[in-house]
Amino acid sequence: MPNWCVNQFMVRGPAEVLARFKKQAVGYSPWWTRKERAGEPPSPLNFHSLVPVPEEVLRPGYGEAGHAWELRNWGAKWGACEAGLVDECDGCLMYSFNTAWSPPIAFLENVSLQWPTLTFILQYDEPGMGFKG
């Protein structure tokens, strides 16, 4: 069982760009089967929807390659867990979510390259190991 890192993620920018970001961010874990998705609502913040796992990594299943790819490209395995869009106002989206063991710094670095007109702010706290930022 991992230690959970609690994250607050703010996205700021022009309303039309935020609307596109919000729409693209919705999705399911790439590791879930269609059966596992059945009846489950999509997550409002799905890392795979924004920084997708390549097909050649997905094809053989999660395993060591999937884990390594997530750590390298998202900074945390499994992506955003228990994600919620907790506030939305003019020019701002606020998400909360958990990640296993560490904050998703690599995810922020990758997603910020794709959305240069948006500003991303992450606050995180991992009380099990006693670090935050």
PDB file of C-alpha atoms in Angstrom, residues 1-111:
ATOM      1  CA  MET A   1       0.000   0.000   0.000  1.00  0.00           C
ATOM      2  CA  PRO A   2       1.504   3.363  -0.971  1.00  0.00           C
ATOM      3  CA  ASN A   3       1.769   6.521   1.024  1.00  0.00           C
ATOM      4  CA  TRP A   4      -0.638   8.984  -0.561  1.00  0.00           C
ATOM      5  CA  CYS A   5       0.489  12.410  -1.667  1.00  0.00           C
ATOM      6  CA  VAL A   6      -2.413  14.872  -1.429  1.00  0.00           C
ATOM      7  CA  ASN A   7      -2.409  17.401  -4.293  1.00  0.00           C
ATOM      8  CA  GLN A   8      -4.183  20.680  -4.991  1.00  0.00           C
ATOM      9  CA  PHE A   9      -3.761  21.682  -8.637  1.00  0.00           C
ATOM     10  CA  MET A  10      -4.729  25.097  -9.969  1.00  0.00           C
ATOM     11  CA  VAL A  11      -4.879  25.910 -13.678  1.00  0.00           C
ATOM     12  CA  ARG A  12      -5.205  29.556 -14.734  1.00  0.00           C
ATOM     13  CA  GLY A  13      -5.585  31.148 -18.132  1.00  0.00           C
ATOM     14  CA  PRO A  14      -7.938  32.435 -20.811  1.00  0.00           C
ATOM     15  CA  ALA A  15     -11.482  31.062 -20.521  1.00  0.00           C
ATOM     16  CA  GLU A  16     -11.544  29.446 -23.973  1.00  0.00           C
ATOM     17  CA  VAL A  17      -8.230  27.652 -23.387  1.00  0.00           C
ATOM     18  CA  LEU A  18      -9.339  26.516 -19.919  1.00  0.00           C
ATOM     19  CA  ALA A  19     -12.527  25.084 -21.430  1.00  0.00           C
ATOM     20  CA  ARG A  20     -10.461  23.023 -23.901  1.00  0.00           C
ATOM     21  CA  PHE A  21      -8.116  21.873 -21.127  1.00  0.00           C
ATOM     22  CA  LYS A  22     -11.037  20.880 -18.888  1.00  0.00           C
ATOM     23  CA  LYS A  23     -12.643  18.866 -21.693  1.00  0.00           C
ATOM     24  CA  GLN A  24      -9.410  17.107 -22.684  1.00  0.00           C
ATOM     25  CA  ALA A  25      -8.505  16.290 -19.055  1.00  0.00           C
ATOM     26  CA  VAL A  26     -11.516  13.976 -18.587  1.00  0.00           C
ATOM     27  CA  GLY A  27     -10.956  10.240 -19.004  1.00  0.00           C
ATOM     28  CA  TYR A  28     -10.154   6.806 -17.641  1.00  0.00           C
ATOM     29  CA  SER A  29      -6.979   5.067 -16.577  1.00  0.00           C
ATOM     30  CA  PRO A  30      -5.326   3.541 -19.643  1.00  0.00           C
ATOM     31  CA  TRP A  31      -4.922   0.296 -17.696  1.00  0.00           C
ATOM     32  CA  TRP A  32      -8.662  -0.219 -17.085  1.00  0.00           C
ATOM     33  CA  THR A  33     -10.552  -2.607 -19.322  1.00  0.00           C
ATOM     34  CA  ARG A  34     -13.901  -1.658 -20.846  1.00  0.00           C
ATOM     35  CA  LYS A  35     -15.539  -3.933 -18.271  1.00  0.00           C
ATOM     36  CA  GLU A  36     -13.845  -2.059 -15.403  1.00  0.00           C
ATOM     37  CA  ARG A  37     -15.011   1.258 -16.888  1.00  0.00           C
ATOM     38  CA  ALA A  38     -18.645   0.122 -17.191  1.00  0.00           C
ATOM     39  CA  GLY A  39     -20.829   2.165 -14.875  1.00  0.00           C
ATOM     40  CA  GLU A  40     -17.905   4.246 -13.625  1.00  0.00           C
ATOM     41  CA  PRO A  41     -17.881   7.961 -14.413  1.00  0.00           C
ATOM     42  CA  PRO A  42     -14.695   9.261 -16.030  1.00  0.00           C
ATOM     43  CA  SER A  43     -12.216  11.128 -13.877  1.00  0.00           C
ATOM     44  CA  PRO A  44     -12.267  14.918 -14.301  1.00  0.00           C
ATOM     45  CA  LEU A  45      -8.439  14.854 -14.274  1.00  0.00           C
ATOM     46  CA  ASN A  46      -6.889  11.891 -16.027  1.00  0.00           C
ATOM     47  CA  PHE A  47      -3.153  12.125 -16.699  1.00  0.00           C
ATOM     48  CA  HIS A  48      -3.418   9.745 -19.667  1.00  0.00           C
ATOM     49  CA  SER A  49      -5.847  12.126 -21.398  1.00  0.00           C
ATOM     50  CA  LEU A  50      -3.271  14.931 -21.240  1.00  0.00           C
ATOM     51  CA  VAL A  51       0.062  13.063 -21.387  1.00  0.00           C
ATOM     52  CA  PRO A  52      -0.885   9.720 -22.966  1.00  0.00           C
ATOM     53  CA  VAL A  53       0.912   6.456 -22.381  1.00  0.00           C
ATOM     54  CA  PRO A  54       2.200   5.312 -25.799  1.00  0.00           C
ATOM     55  CA  GLU A  55       0.536   2.294 -27.404  1.00  0.00           C
ATOM     56  CA  GLU A  56       3.778   0.273 -27.350  1.00  0.00           C
ATOM     57  CA  VAL A  57       3.860   0.631 -23.544  1.00  0.00           C
ATOM     58  CA  LEU A  58       0.122  -0.080 -23.152  1.00  0.00           C
ATOM     59  CA  ARG A  59       0.015  -3.170 -25.349  1.00  0.00           C
ATOM     60  CA  PRO A  60       1.827  -5.599 -23.011  1.00  0.00           C
ATOM     61  CA  GLY A  61      -0.026  -4.319 -19.911  1.00  0.00           C
ATOM     62  CA  TYR A  62       1.106  -2.353 -16.887  1.00  0.00           C
ATOM     63  CA  GLY A  63       4.151  -4.316 -15.690  1.00  0.00           C
ATOM     64  CA  GLU A  64       7.596  -2.862 -15.254  1.00  0.00           C
ATOM     65  CA  ALA A  65       7.531  -0.840 -18.496  1.00  0.00           C
ATOM     66  CA  GLY A  66       4.228   0.853 -17.613  1.00  0.00           C
ATOM     67  CA  HIS A  67       5.432   1.674 -14.116  1.00  0.00           C
ATOM     68  CA  ALA A  68       8.732   3.086 -15.409  1.00  0.00           C
ATOM     69  CA  TRP A  69       6.968   5.151 -18.094  1.00  0.00           C
ATOM     70  CA  GLU A  70       4.564   6.674 -15.546  1.00  0.00           C
ATOM     71  CA  LEU A  71       7.381   7.618 -13.174  1.00  0.00           C
ATOM     72  CA  ARG A  72       9.400   9.167 -16.003  1.00  0.00           C
ATOM     73  CA  ASN A  73       6.517  11.073 -17.624  1.00  0.00           C
ATOM     74  CA  TRP A  74       4.078  11.702 -14.778  1.00  0.00           C
ATOM     75  CA  GLY A  75       6.341  11.561 -11.714  1.00  0.00           C
ATOM     76  CA  ALA A  76       3.951   9.150  -9.957  1.00  0.00           C
ATOM     77  CA  LYS A  77       2.552   5.730 -10.687  1.00  0.00           C
ATOM     78  CA  TRP A  78      -1.175   5.358 -11.466  1.00  0.00           C
ATOM     79  CA  GLY A  79      -1.737   9.037 -12.222  1.00  0.00           C
ATOM     80  CA  ALA A  80      -4.357  11.099 -10.400  1.00  0.00           C
ATOM     81  CA  CYS A  81      -6.459   9.014  -8.002  1.00  0.00           C
ATOM     82  CA  GLU A  82      -9.752  10.193  -6.477  1.00  0.00           C
ATOM     83  CA  ALA A  83      -9.580  13.343  -8.615  1.00  0.00           C
ATOM     84  CA  GLY A  84     -12.201  16.038  -8.367  1.00  0.00           C
ATOM     85  CA  LEU A  85     -12.811  19.412  -9.939  1.00  0.00           C
ATOM     86  CA  VAL A  86     -13.415  21.289  -6.693  1.00  0.00           C
ATOM     87  CA  ASP A  87     -13.787  24.862  -7.965  1.00  0.00           C
ATOM     88  CA  GLU A  88     -14.184  26.718 -11.223  1.00  0.00           C
ATOM     89  CA  CYS A  89     -14.277  30.477 -11.623  1.00  0.00           C
ATOM     90  CA  ASP A  90     -13.282  33.099 -14.176  1.00  0.00           C
ATOM     91  CA  GLY A  91      -9.887  32.110 -15.473  1.00  0.00           C
ATOM     92  CA  CYS A  92      -9.303  29.287 -12.985  1.00  0.00           C
ATOM     93  CA  LEU A  93      -9.847  25.556 -12.469  1.00  0.00           C
ATOM     94  CA  MET A  94      -9.017  23.902  -9.137  1.00  0.00           C
ATOM     95  CA  TYR A  95      -8.548  20.137  -8.900  1.00  0.00           C
ATOM     96  CA  SER A  96      -7.765  17.920  -5.937  1.00  0.00           C
ATOM     97  CA  PHE A  97      -6.360  14.402  -6.253  1.00  0.00           C
ATOM     98  CA  ASN A  98      -4.010  11.895  -4.693  1.00  0.00           C
ATOM     99  CA  THR A  99      -0.899  10.321  -6.168  1.00  0.00           C
ATOM    100  CA  ALA A 100       1.053   7.313  -4.943  1.00  0.00           C
ATOM    101  CA  TRP A 101       4.277   8.156  -3.102  1.00  0.00           C
ATOM    102  CA  SER A 102       5.168  11.434  -4.807  1.00  0.00           C
ATOM    103  CA  PRO A 103       3.842  14.604  -6.443  1.00  0.00           C
ATOM    104  CA  PRO A 104       3.390  14.569 -10.238  1.00  0.00           C
ATOM    105  CA  ILE A 105       6.148  17.036 -11.098  1.00  0.00           C
ATOM    106  CA  ALA A 106       7.019  15.339 -14.420  1.00  0.00           C
ATOM    107  CA  PHE A 107       3.330  15.467 -15.423  1.00  0.00           C
ATOM    108  CA  LEU A 108       3.269  19.232 -14.807  1.00  0.00           C
ATOM    109  CA  GLU A 109       6.452  19.713 -16.814  1.00  0.00           C
ATOM    110  CA  ASN A 110       5.013  17.741 -19.744  1.00  0.00           C
ATOM    111  CA  VAL A 111       1.512  19.223 -19.691  1.00  0.00           C
TER     112      VAL A 111
END
